[in-house]
Coordinates of C-alpha atoms in Angstrom, one line a residue:
M1 CA 30.2 -63.9 1.2
V2 CA 26.9 -65.6 0.3
L3 CA 24.9 -63.2 2.4
S4 CA 26.5 -60.2 0.8
R5 CA 25.8 -61.7 -2.6
Y6 CA 22.1 -62.0 -1.7
V7 CA 22.1 -58.5 -0.4
A8 CA 23.6 -57.2 -3.7
V9 CA 21.0 -59.2 -5.7
F10 CA 18.2 -57.9 -3.6
A11 CA 19.4 -54.3 -4.0
V12 CA 19.5 -54.7 -7.8
L13 CA 16.0 -56.1 -7.8
F14 CA 14.7 -53.4 -5.5
A15 CA 16.2 -50.7 -7.7
A16 CA 14.7 -52.2 -10.8
L17 CA 11.3 -52.3 -9.0
L18 CA 11.6 -48.6 -8.2
I19 CA 12.5 -47.8 -11.8
S20 CA 9.5 -49.8 -13.0
V21 CA 7.1 -47.9 -10.8
P22 CA 5.2 -45.3 -12.9
A23 CA 6.1 -41.7 -12.2
T24 CA 2.4 -41.0 -11.7
A25 CA 2.5 -43.2 -8.5
Q26 CA 5.3 -41.1 -7.0
Q27 CA 4.4 -37.6 -8.2
A28 CA 0.6 -37.2 -7.8
E29 CA 0.2 -33.4 -8.0
T30 CA -2.8 -31.3 -6.9
R31 CA -3.2 -27.9 -8.6
I32 CA -5.3 -25.1 -7.1
A33 CA -5.8 -21.5 -8.2
L34 CA -7.5 -18.3 -7.1
V35 CA -8.2 -15.9 -10.0
V36 CA -9.6 -12.4 -9.4
G37 CA -10.3 -9.6 -11.9
N38 CA -11.2 -6.3 -10.3
G39 CA -12.2 -3.7 -12.9
A40 CA -15.3 -1.9 -11.7
Y41 CA -13.5 0.8 -9.8
E42 CA -15.7 3.9 -9.4
G43 CA -14.4 6.7 -11.7
A44 CA -11.5 4.6 -13.1
P45 CA -12.7 1.2 -14.4
I46 CA -10.3 -1.2 -16.0
A47 CA -11.9 -2.6 -19.1
T48 CA -9.8 -5.7 -19.4
A49 CA -9.3 -6.9 -15.8
A50 CA -12.3 -9.3 -15.7
N51 CA -11.7 -10.5 -19.2
D52 CA -8.0 -11.2 -18.4
A53 CA -9.0 -13.1 -15.3
G54 CA -11.5 -15.2 -17.2
L55 CA -8.9 -16.0 -19.8
I56 CA -6.3 -17.0 -17.2
A57 CA -8.8 -19.0 -15.2
Q58 CA -9.9 -21.0 -18.3
T59 CA -6.3 -21.7 -19.2
L60 CA -5.5 -22.9 -15.7
Q61 CA -8.6 -25.1 -15.7
A62 CA -7.3 -26.7 -18.9
A63 CA -4.0 -27.3 -17.2
G64 CA -5.7 -29.2 -14.4
F65 CA -6.1 -26.5 -11.7
D66 CA -9.1 -26.5 -9.4
V67 CA -9.9 -22.8 -10.0
V68 CA -11.9 -20.5 -7.8
G69 CA -12.5 -17.2 -9.6
A70 CA -14.5 -14.0 -9.3
R71 CA -14.6 -10.4 -10.5
D72 CA -15.1 -7.0 -8.8
L73 CA -14.7 -8.0 -5.2
D74 CA -15.0 -5.5 -2.4
E75 CA -12.7 -5.5 0.6
D76 CA -14.5 -8.0 2.7
A77 CA -15.0 -10.5 -0.1
L78 CA -11.4 -10.1 -1.3
R79 CA -10.0 -10.7 2.1
K80 CA -12.2 -13.7 2.6
A81 CA -11.3 -15.2 -0.8
L82 CA -7.6 -15.0 0.0
R83 CA -8.0 -16.4 3.5
D84 CA -10.1 -19.3 2.2
F85 CA -7.6 -20.0 -0.5
L86 CA -4.7 -20.1 2.0
D87 CA -6.7 -22.5 4.2
K88 CA -7.4 -24.6 1.1
A89 CA -3.7 -24.7 0.3
A90 CA -2.8 -25.7 3.8
A91 CA -5.2 -28.6 3.7
T92 CA -4.1 -30.0 0.3
G93 CA -0.6 -31.3 1.2
P94 CA 3.0 -30.9 0.1
D95 CA 2.5 -32.1 -3.5
T96 CA 0.2 -29.1 -4.3
V97 CA 0.9 -26.3 -6.7
A98 CA -0.9 -23.0 -5.8
F99 CA -1.4 -20.2 -8.3
V100 CA -2.8 -16.7 -7.5
Y101 CA -3.6 -14.2 -10.2
L102 CA -4.9 -10.7 -9.3
A103 CA -5.8 -8.2 -12.0
G104 CA -6.7 -4.7 -11.0
Y105 CA -5.0 -1.7 -9.4
G106 CA -1.9 -2.2 -7.4
L107 CA -0.2 0.4 -5.2
Q108 CA 3.1 0.6 -3.4
L109 CA 3.8 2.3 -0.1
E110 CA 7.1 2.1 1.9
G111 CA 8.3 -0.9 0.0
E112 CA 5.0 -2.9 0.2
T113 CA 2.7 -3.8 -2.6
F114 CA -1.1 -3.4 -2.0
F115 CA -4.0 -4.6 -4.1
A116 CA -7.1 -2.5 -4.2
P117 CA -10.7 -3.9 -3.8
V118 CA -13.3 -2.3 -6.1
D119 CA -14.8 -0.3 -3.2
A120 CA -11.4 1.2 -2.1
R121 CA -11.5 4.9 -1.0
I122 CA -7.9 6.0 -0.8
P123 CA -7.6 9.8 -0.9
T124 CA -4.2 10.0 1.0
A125 CA -1.3 7.7 1.6
V126 CA -2.3 6.9 5.2
D127 CA -5.5 5.3 3.8
V128 CA -3.6 2.7 1.7
P129 CA -3.0 0.1 4.4
V130 CA -6.6 0.6 5.7
A131 CA -8.5 0.2 2.4
A132 CA -6.2 -2.0 0.4
L133 CA -4.8 -5.5 1.0
R134 CA -1.1 -5.8 1.7
V135 CA 0.0 -8.6 -0.6
S136 CA 3.0 -9.6 1.4
D137 CA 0.7 -10.7 4.3
Y138 CA -0.7 -13.4 2.1
I139 CA 2.5 -14.2 0.3
K140 CA 4.3 -14.8 3.6
R141 CA 1.6 -17.1 4.9
L142 CA 1.5 -19.0 1.6
S143 CA 5.3 -19.4 1.9
T144 CA 5.0 -21.1 5.3
V145 CA 2.7 -23.8 3.8
P146 CA 4.6 -26.8 2.6
L147 CA 3.8 -26.9 -1.1
K148 CA 5.5 -28.1 -4.3
A149 CA 5.4 -24.6 -5.9
R150 CA 3.7 -21.3 -5.4
F151 CA 2.9 -18.6 -8.1
V152 CA 1.7 -15.1 -7.3
V153 CA 1.0 -13.1 -10.4
L154 CA 0.0 -9.4 -10.1
D155 CA -1.4 -7.9 -13.3
A156 CA -1.8 -4.7 -11.4
A157 CA 1.0 -2.3 -12.2
R158 CA -1.1 0.6 -13.6
A159 CA -1.3 4.4 -13.2
N160 CA -3.9 4.3 -10.4
P161 CA -6.5 6.9 -9.5
F162 CA -5.8 7.0 -5.8
V163 CA -4.0 9.4 -3.4
K164 CA -4.7 12.8 -4.9
T165 CA -3.7 14.9 -1.8
G166 CA -0.7 15.0 0.4
E167 CA 2.6 13.2 -0.2
P168 CA 2.3 11.0 -3.3
L169 CA 2.9 7.3 -3.7
A170 CA 5.6 5.8 -5.8
G171 CA 4.4 4.4 -9.0
G172 CA 4.0 0.7 -10.0
L173 CA 4.7 -2.2 -7.6
A174 CA 7.4 -2.7 -5.1
L175 CA 10.6 -4.7 -5.8
V176 CA 10.6 -7.8 -3.7
E177 CA 12.3 -11.2 -3.5
A178 CA 10.4 -14.4 -3.9
E179 CA 10.5 -17.0 -1.1
P180 CA 12.1 -20.3 -1.8
G181 CA 9.8 -22.5 -3.8
S182 CA 7.9 -19.5 -5.1
L183 CA 7.6 -17.2 -8.1
I184 CA 6.3 -13.6 -8.0
A185 CA 5.5 -11.9 -11.3
Y186 CA 4.3 -8.4 -12.3
N187 CA 2.9 -7.2 -15.6
A188 CA 5.4 -4.3 -15.4
A189 CA 8.8 -3.9 -13.8
P190 CA 9.0 -2.6 -10.2
G191 CA 8.5 1.1 -10.1
T192 CA 7.0 1.3 -13.6
V193 CA 3.5 1.0 -15.0
A194 CA 2.0 -0.7 -18.1
P195 CA 0.1 1.4 -20.6
P196 CA -3.7 1.4 -20.7
E197 CA -5.1 -1.5 -22.7
T198 CA -7.1 -0.8 -25.8
G199 CA -8.4 -4.3 -26.8
A200 CA -10.6 -6.9 -25.1
Y201 CA -7.6 -8.5 -23.3
G202 CA -4.4 -7.2 -21.9
A203 CA -1.0 -7.9 -23.5
Y204 CA 0.3 -9.5 -20.3
A205 CA -2.6 -12.0 -19.9
Q206 CA -2.5 -12.9 -23.5
A207 CA 1.3 -13.6 -23.4
L208 CA 0.9 -15.6 -20.2
V209 CA -1.8 -17.8 -21.8
E210 CA 0.3 -18.3 -24.9
M211 CA 3.4 -19.5 -23.0
I212 CA 1.4 -21.7 -20.7
R213 CA -0.2 -23.4 -23.7
E214 CA 3.1 -23.8 -25.5
G215 CA 3.9 -26.7 -23.2
G216 CA 7.1 -28.0 -21.7
L217 CA 8.3 -24.7 -20.3
Q218 CA 9.7 -24.5 -16.8
P219 CA 8.5 -21.5 -14.8
A220 CA 11.5 -19.3 -15.1
V221 CA 11.8 -19.8 -18.8
L222 CA 8.1 -19.4 -19.3
F223 CA 8.0 -16.0 -17.6
D224 CA 11.2 -14.9 -19.5
R225 CA 9.2 -15.6 -22.7
V226 CA 6.3 -13.6 -21.4
R227 CA 8.5 -10.6 -20.8
L228 CA 9.9 -10.9 -24.4
R229 CA 6.5 -11.2 -25.9
V230 CA 4.9 -8.3 -24.0
N231 CA 7.9 -6.1 -24.7
E232 CA 7.5 -6.9 -28.4
T233 CA 3.7 -6.5 -28.6
T234 CA 3.6 -3.3 -26.6
K235 CA 6.5 -1.9 -28.6
G236 CA 8.5 -1.5 -25.4
A237 CA 5.7 0.3 -23.4
A238 CA 5.7 -2.5 -20.8
M239 CA 8.5 -4.6 -19.4
P240 CA 7.1 -7.5 -17.2
W241 CA 9.2 -8.7 -14.3
D242 CA 9.4 -11.8 -12.2
D243 CA 11.6 -13.4 -9.5
A244 CA 11.6 -17.2 -9.8
R245 CA 12.8 -19.5 -7.0
I246 CA 10.9 -22.6 -7.9
E247 CA 13.3 -25.5 -7.8
A248 CA 10.9 -28.5 -8.1
P249 CA 10.4 -29.5 -11.7
F250 CA 7.0 -28.2 -13.0
V251 CA 5.3 -27.6 -16.3
F252 CA 1.7 -26.5 -16.9
F253 CA 1.5 -28.8 -20.0
E254 CA 3.8 -31.4 -21.4
R255 CA 4.8 -31.7 -25.0
N256 CA 4.3 -35.2 -26.3
A257 CA 7.1 -37.2 -28.0
D258 CA 5.5 -36.6 -31.4
A259 CA 5.2 -32.8 -30.9
P260 CA 6.8 -30.6 -33.4
A261 CA 9.9 -28.6 -32.4
P262 CA 8.7 -25.9 -30.0
A263 CA 8.8 -22.3 -31.2
Q264 CA 12.2 -21.5 -29.6
P265 CA 13.7 -18.0 -29.6
E266 CA 16.6 -19.5 -31.5
P267 CA 18.8 -16.4 -31.6
I268 CA 18.7 -16.1 -27.8
A269 CA 19.2 -19.9 -27.3
A270 CA 22.3 -19.7 -29.4
L271 CA 23.7 -16.4 -28.1
R272 CA 22.7 -16.0 -24.5
D273 CA 26.1 -17.3 -23.2
R274 CA 28.2 -15.2 -25.5
P275 CA 29.5 -11.7 -24.6
L276 CA 27.0 -9.1 -25.7
G277 CA 29.6 -7.1 -27.6
D278 CA 30.1 -10.1 -29.9
I279 CA 26.5 -10.6 -31.1
G280 CA 25.3 -7.2 -32.4
A281 CA 23.0 -4.7 -30.8
R282 CA 19.7 -6.2 -31.9
D283 CA 20.3 -9.6 -30.5
A284 CA 22.1 -8.2 -27.4
Y285 CA 19.0 -6.2 -26.6
S286 CA 16.9 -9.3 -26.7
V287 CA 19.4 -11.2 -24.5
A288 CA 19.4 -8.4 -22.0
V289 CA 15.6 -8.3 -21.8
E290 CA 15.6 -12.1 -21.3
R291 CA 18.1 -11.9 -18.5
D292 CA 16.4 -8.9 -17.0
T293 CA 19.2 -8.0 -14.6
L294 CA 20.7 -4.6 -13.8
Q295 CA 24.1 -6.0 -14.7
G296 CA 22.8 -7.4 -18.0
Y297 CA 21.4 -4.0 -19.1
Q298 CA 24.6 -2.3 -18.0
D299 CA 26.6 -4.8 -20.1
F300 CA 24.5 -3.8 -23.1
L301 CA 25.3 -0.1 -22.5
G302 CA 29.0 -0.9 -22.1
A303 CA 29.0 -2.7 -25.5
Y304 CA 26.6 -0.3 -27.4
P305 CA 26.6 3.1 -25.7
D306 CA 25.7 4.9 -29.0
D307 CA 23.2 2.5 -30.4
P308 CA 19.6 3.8 -30.6
M309 CA 18.5 1.2 -28.2
A310 CA 20.9 2.6 -25.6
K311 CA 18.4 5.3 -24.7
R312 CA 15.7 2.8 -24.0
V313 CA 18.1 0.6 -21.9
R314 CA 19.1 3.6 -19.9
A315 CA 15.5 4.2 -18.9
I316 CA 15.2 0.6 -17.8
V317 CA 18.5 0.9 -15.8
A318 CA 17.3 4.1 -14.2
A319 CA 14.1 2.5 -12.9
R320 CA 15.8 -0.7 -11.8
R321 CA 18.7 1.1 -10.0
E322 CA 16.2 3.4 -8.2
A323 CA 14.0 0.5 -7.1
T324 CA 17.0 -1.5 -5.9
T325 CA 18.4 1.4 -4.0
W326 CA 15.1 1.9 -2.2
R327 CA 14.8 -1.8 -1.3
R328 CA 18.3 -1.8 0.1
A329 CA 17.6 1.4 2.1
L330 CA 14.5 -0.3 3.5
S331 CA 16.5 -3.4 4.4
S332 CA 18.9 -1.3 6.4
G333 CA 16.1 0.6 8.0
T334 CA 18.3 3.3 9.5
Q335 CA 18.1 7.1 9.3
D336 CA 21.4 7.1 7.5
A337 CA 20.0 4.7 4.9
Y338 CA 17.0 7.0 4.2
W339 CA 19.2 10.1 4.1
S340 CA 21.5 8.3 1.7
Y341 CA 18.5 7.5 -0.6
L342 CA 17.4 11.1 -0.5
S343 CA 20.8 12.4 -1.3
R344 CA 20.8 10.2 -4.4
Y345 CA 17.2 10.8 -5.4
P346 CA 15.9 14.0 -3.8
R347 CA 12.9 13.9 -6.2
G348 CA 12.8 10.2 -6.6
P349 CA 9.7 8.1 -6.6
H350 CA 10.3 6.9 -3.0
A351 CA 11.4 10.3 -1.6
A352 CA 8.0 10.6 0.2
D353 CA 8.4 7.1 1.6
A354 CA 11.9 8.0 2.9
R355 CA 10.5 11.1 4.6
R356 CA 7.7 9.1 6.2
R357 CA 10.3 6.6 7.5
L358 CA 12.5 9.4 8.9
A359 CA 9.5 10.9 10.6
R360 CA 8.8 7.6 12.2
L361 CA 12.3 7.5 13.5
S362 CA 12.0 11.1 14.8
A363 CA 14.7 12.1 12.4
P364 CA 14.7 15.3 10.4
P365 CA 14.1 15.0 6.6
R366 CA 17.4 16.6 5.8
P367 CA 20.6 14.9 6.9
P368 CA 23.2 16.6 9.1
E369 CA 26.4 17.8 7.5
A370 CA 28.2 14.7 8.7
F371 CA 26.4 11.3 8.4
T372 CA 27.4 7.9 7.3
A373 CA 26.3 7.6 3.7
L374 CA 25.5 4.1 2.5
S375 CA 26.9 2.9 -0.8
F376 CA 24.1 0.3 -1.3
N377 CA 26.6 -1.7 -3.3
L378 CA 25.5 0.3 -6.3
P379 CA 27.2 3.2 -8.0
P380 CA 25.2 6.5 -7.7
P381 CA 23.0 7.3 -10.6
P382 CA 24.5 9.4 -13.4
Q383 CA 23.0 12.9 -13.7
E384 CA 21.2 11.9 -16.9
E385 CA 19.0 9.5 -15.0
E386 CA 17.4 12.3 -13.0
S387 CA 15.3 13.2 -16.0
Y388 CA 13.3 9.9 -15.6
F389 CA 12.1 11.0 -12.2
D390 CA 10.7 14.4 -13.1
R391 CA 7.3 12.7 -12.8
Q392 CA 6.1 10.4 -10.1
V393 CA 5.3 7.4 -12.4
V394 CA 7.8 5.9 -14.8
A395 CA 6.1 4.7 -18.0
F396 CA 8.2 3.6 -20.9
D397 CA 5.7 5.0 -23.4
D398 CA 5.8 8.5 -21.9
P399 CA 6.3 10.9 -24.8
A400 CA 8.6 12.9 -22.7
Y401 CA 11.2 10.1 -22.8
A402 CA 11.0 9.7 -26.6
L403 CA 12.3 6.2 -26.4
P404 CA 12.8 4.4 -29.7
P405 CA 10.8 1.2 -30.2
P406 CA 12.6 -2.1 -29.6
P407 CA 13.9 -4.1 -32.5
P408 CA 11.7 -6.9 -34.0
G409 CA 11.2 -9.8 -31.6
V410 CA 13.1 -13.0 -31.6
L411 CA 10.1 -15.2 -30.7
A412 CA 8.0 -17.0 -33.3
P413 CA 4.9 -15.1 -34.4
R414 CA 2.0 -15.2 -32.1
P415 CA -0.4 -18.1 -32.7
A416 CA -3.7 -17.4 -34.4
Y417 CA -5.8 -18.2 -31.4
I418 CA -4.1 -15.3 -29.5
V419 CA -4.1 -12.9 -32.4
D420 CA -7.8 -13.5 -33.3
I421 CA -9.2 -14.1 -29.8
A422 CA -12.6 -12.7 -29.6
P423 CA -14.0 -10.7 -26.7
P424 CA -15.9 -12.9 -24.3
P425 CA -19.7 -12.8 -24.4
P426 CA -21.1 -10.2 -22.0
E427 CA -21.3 -11.4 -18.4
D428 CA -24.1 -9.9 -16.4
E429 CA -24.1 -12.3 -13.5
L430 CA -22.8 -10.7 -10.4
F431 CA -19.2 -11.5 -9.6
A432 CA -18.9 -14.2 -12.2
L433 CA -15.8 -14.0 -14.5
P434 CA -16.5 -13.7 -18.2
V435 CA -16.1 -16.9 -20.2
P436 CA -14.0 -16.6 -23.3
L437 CA -14.6 -19.0 -26.1
F438 CA -12.1 -21.9 -25.6
E439 CA -9.7 -23.0 -28.3
P440 CA -8.8 -26.7 -27.9
V441 CA -5.2 -27.4 -27.0
P442 CA -3.1 -29.0 -29.7
A443 CA -3.1 -32.8 -29.6
Y444 CA 0.6 -32.9 -29.0
V445 CA 0.3 -30.9 -25.8
S446 CA -1.3 -32.6 -22.7
A447 CA -1.7 -32.0 -19.0
P448 CA 0.8 -34.2 -17.1
A449 CA -0.6 -37.6 -16.3
Y450 CA 0.4 -37.3 -12.6
I451 CA -2.1 -34.5 -11.9
V452 CA -4.9 -35.2 -9.5
A453 CA -7.9 -34.6 -11.7
P454 CA -9.7 -31.5 -10.5
P455 CA -13.4 -32.1 -9.7
D456 CA -16.1 -31.2 -12.2
N457 CA -13.7 -29.6 -14.7
V458 CA -15.3 -30.1 -18.1
I459 CA -12.6 -28.2 -19.9
Y460 CA -9.8 -30.3 -18.4
Q461 CA -11.6 -33.4 -19.4
N462 CA -11.9 -32.2 -23.0
I463 CA -8.9 -30.1 -23.9
H464 CA -8.5 -31.7 -27.3
N465 CA -12.1 -32.5 -28.1
R466 CA -13.3 -29.9 -30.6
V467 CA -16.8 -31.2 -30.7
V468 CA -17.3 -30.9 -27.0
I469 CA -15.5 -27.5 -26.8
N470 CA -17.7 -26.2 -29.7
E471 CA -20.8 -27.2 -27.8
I472 CA -19.5 -25.5 -24.6
N473 CA -18.8 -22.3 -26.6
R474 CA -22.2 -22.5 -28.3
R475 CA -24.0 -22.7 -25.0
V476 CA -21.9 -19.8 -23.6
I477 CA -22.9 -17.6 -26.5
E478 CA -26.6 -18.6 -26.7
R479 CA -27.5 -18.6 -23.1
P480 CA -30.1 -15.9 -22.2
R481 CA -28.9 -13.0 -20.2
G482 CA -30.5 -10.3 -18.1
P483 CA -33.2 -10.2 -15.4
S484 CA -35.8 -11.7 -17.7
A485 CA -33.8 -14.9 -17.8
A486 CA -33.8 -15.5 -14.1
V487 CA -34.2 -19.1 -12.8
P488 CA -37.1 -19.5 -10.3
P489 CA -36.1 -20.6 -6.8
G490 CA -35.9 -24.3 -6.3
S491 CA -34.7 -25.0 -9.8
E492 CA -32.0 -27.5 -10.6
R493 CA -28.5 -26.3 -9.8
R494 CA -26.5 -25.1 -12.7
L495 CA -22.9 -24.7 -13.9
S496 CA -21.2 -21.4 -13.3
P497 CA -18.4 -20.2 -15.5
L498 CA -15.8 -22.0 -13.5
G499 CA -17.5 -25.3 -13.0
W500 CA -19.7 -24.7 -9.9
R501 CA -23.4 -25.4 -9.6
C502 CA -25.3 -23.1 -7.3
R503 CA -28.8 -22.5 -6.2
P504 CA -30.3 -19.0 -7.2
P505 CA -29.9 -17.7 -3.6
C506 CA -26.1 -17.7 -4.2
R507 CA -26.6 -15.1 -6.8
T508 CA -28.0 -12.3 -4.8
A509 CA -26.4 -8.8 -4.6
S510 CA -26.2 -9.1 -0.9
T511 CA -23.8 -12.0 -1.2
V512 CA -20.7 -10.5 -2.7
T513 CA -18.8 -13.8 -2.5
T514 CA -21.4 -15.4 -4.8
A515 CA -18.9 -16.5 -7.5
L516 CA -16.5 -17.8 -4.8
A517 CA -18.8 -20.9 -4.7
A518 CA -16.5 -22.7 -2.3
T519 CA -17.4 -20.1 0.4
A520 CA -21.1 -19.5 -0.5
P521 CA -23.3 -21.3 2.0
A522 CA -25.9 -22.6 -0.5
C523 CA -23.4 -23.9 -3.0
R524 CA -21.7 -27.2 -3.6
R525 CA -19.7 -28.9 -6.2
A526 CA -21.5 -30.6 -9.0
P527 CA -21.3 -34.4 -9.1
A528 CA -18.3 -35.6 -11.1
T529 CA -18.9 -37.0 -14.6
K530 CA -17.4 -40.4 -15.4
D531 CA -17.1 -39.9 -19.2
R532 CA -14.9 -37.3 -20.9
T533 CA -17.7 -35.5 -22.7
I534 CA -19.9 -32.8 -21.5
P535 CA -23.2 -34.0 -20.0
A536 CA -26.4 -32.3 -21.0
S537 CA -26.9 -31.1 -17.4
A538 CA -23.5 -29.5 -17.3
A539 CA -24.3 -26.7 -19.7
R540 CA -24.9 -23.4 -18.1
S541 CA -28.6 -23.0 -17.9
P542 CA -30.4 -19.7 -18.5
H543 CA -30.6 -17.4 -15.6

């Protein structure tokens, strides 16, 4: 009896000790990121890709990520960058969060998404796997690494300039499922493309930065907000998509106890669990977009078949139904599955993919009179959906669809730092990302205390310090540019846009991985500073 009493007392004391241990001691979290903006494609440049990557990289730095970033990488450099990042992730341990952001041209072929390097030459479909990188190869390897969370964000669903002869490619990116512990996100829904951007930054990158800086948002909720914001700002022309399976608790920033109430989409928060038919078409549309499920959109059509928004929702349903049907045909992998797809979508975006698969199975492109048609656990598309596939690429701003704009958004107005964000100063250093002027993070938003501080990250050390941030911005603006500003060999190492100091030999045109300083032979990290202000030597010197 006495022994059991001592055991009970010891258990209580031990539990109290565990409770008293700071969370920081139990949850030390390392954050790493790879950010690439490919825009300098011959004949079809993307004006915003590098700017978007620079904006994302800077925001991730502020959130405590050790960022490696570059722009306009060719095939060899891109493959090496991804391989090195995977190796880095594998070496950092299970309490690591890995984030990959790729902006550029994406392609899909036979259910796989590919990312194009800037030197890609892809005249026909058979050239895609040779000249572009199959994204799933890297996602699958990343999923085998024991990590706390993985993000793969592809800002790459655009009408691309490739494959001008032979059988066409399906438009946009392929519908996939995220691995456990991972989140995959696209700037446009599978099988669709976002419109060309007209400003200095893309709508998707701006929305992602806004929601990261909001603080306190779990990944799934954060990307739901991104979808709502982009759909609002593009007037329905783009509908971002994601598949989130991150179970571990994670936020980019925390909101302090004294933070004002976050800008919640209150109508959705109050109405999301009610039947759509009870809340009115305007709010029902927003709830359906937030849910972003085929069933959710069909529920809207069931409740409001004659509402003006029904035409827009039918287009969304058509694209999602077709993408889902094709994915299920691929999962089956049989000639009956491909014939079943073709019988439903004889002119569908993946009709050429189905014929390629049938040829590989030595099966004719047309089915015999009797074959086992698959149901795909989806009703066949109604005849009205055929009109959305008269062209190879589904774009919600296509004038041929004449879709009405969505109703006013339910989110709070965009913050001024997003609305008024200025283009970054011109960046003429090879492969270096542009450096936007940084807006300090509000004092009530902070990076979690349990983050392992990234090395040599001046922005992370000063996210609230307007004096230091203004000095960083001033030096970014005023630094000399162009060949006349070159630093002579042997000069002191200097800070690159993402916090790396390198000798001038790292900056040669023959070394395409120059901005990937972790892989450049003559580069090393700068010594860490002990104080939380920018040292004089940390400014980016003229070059």
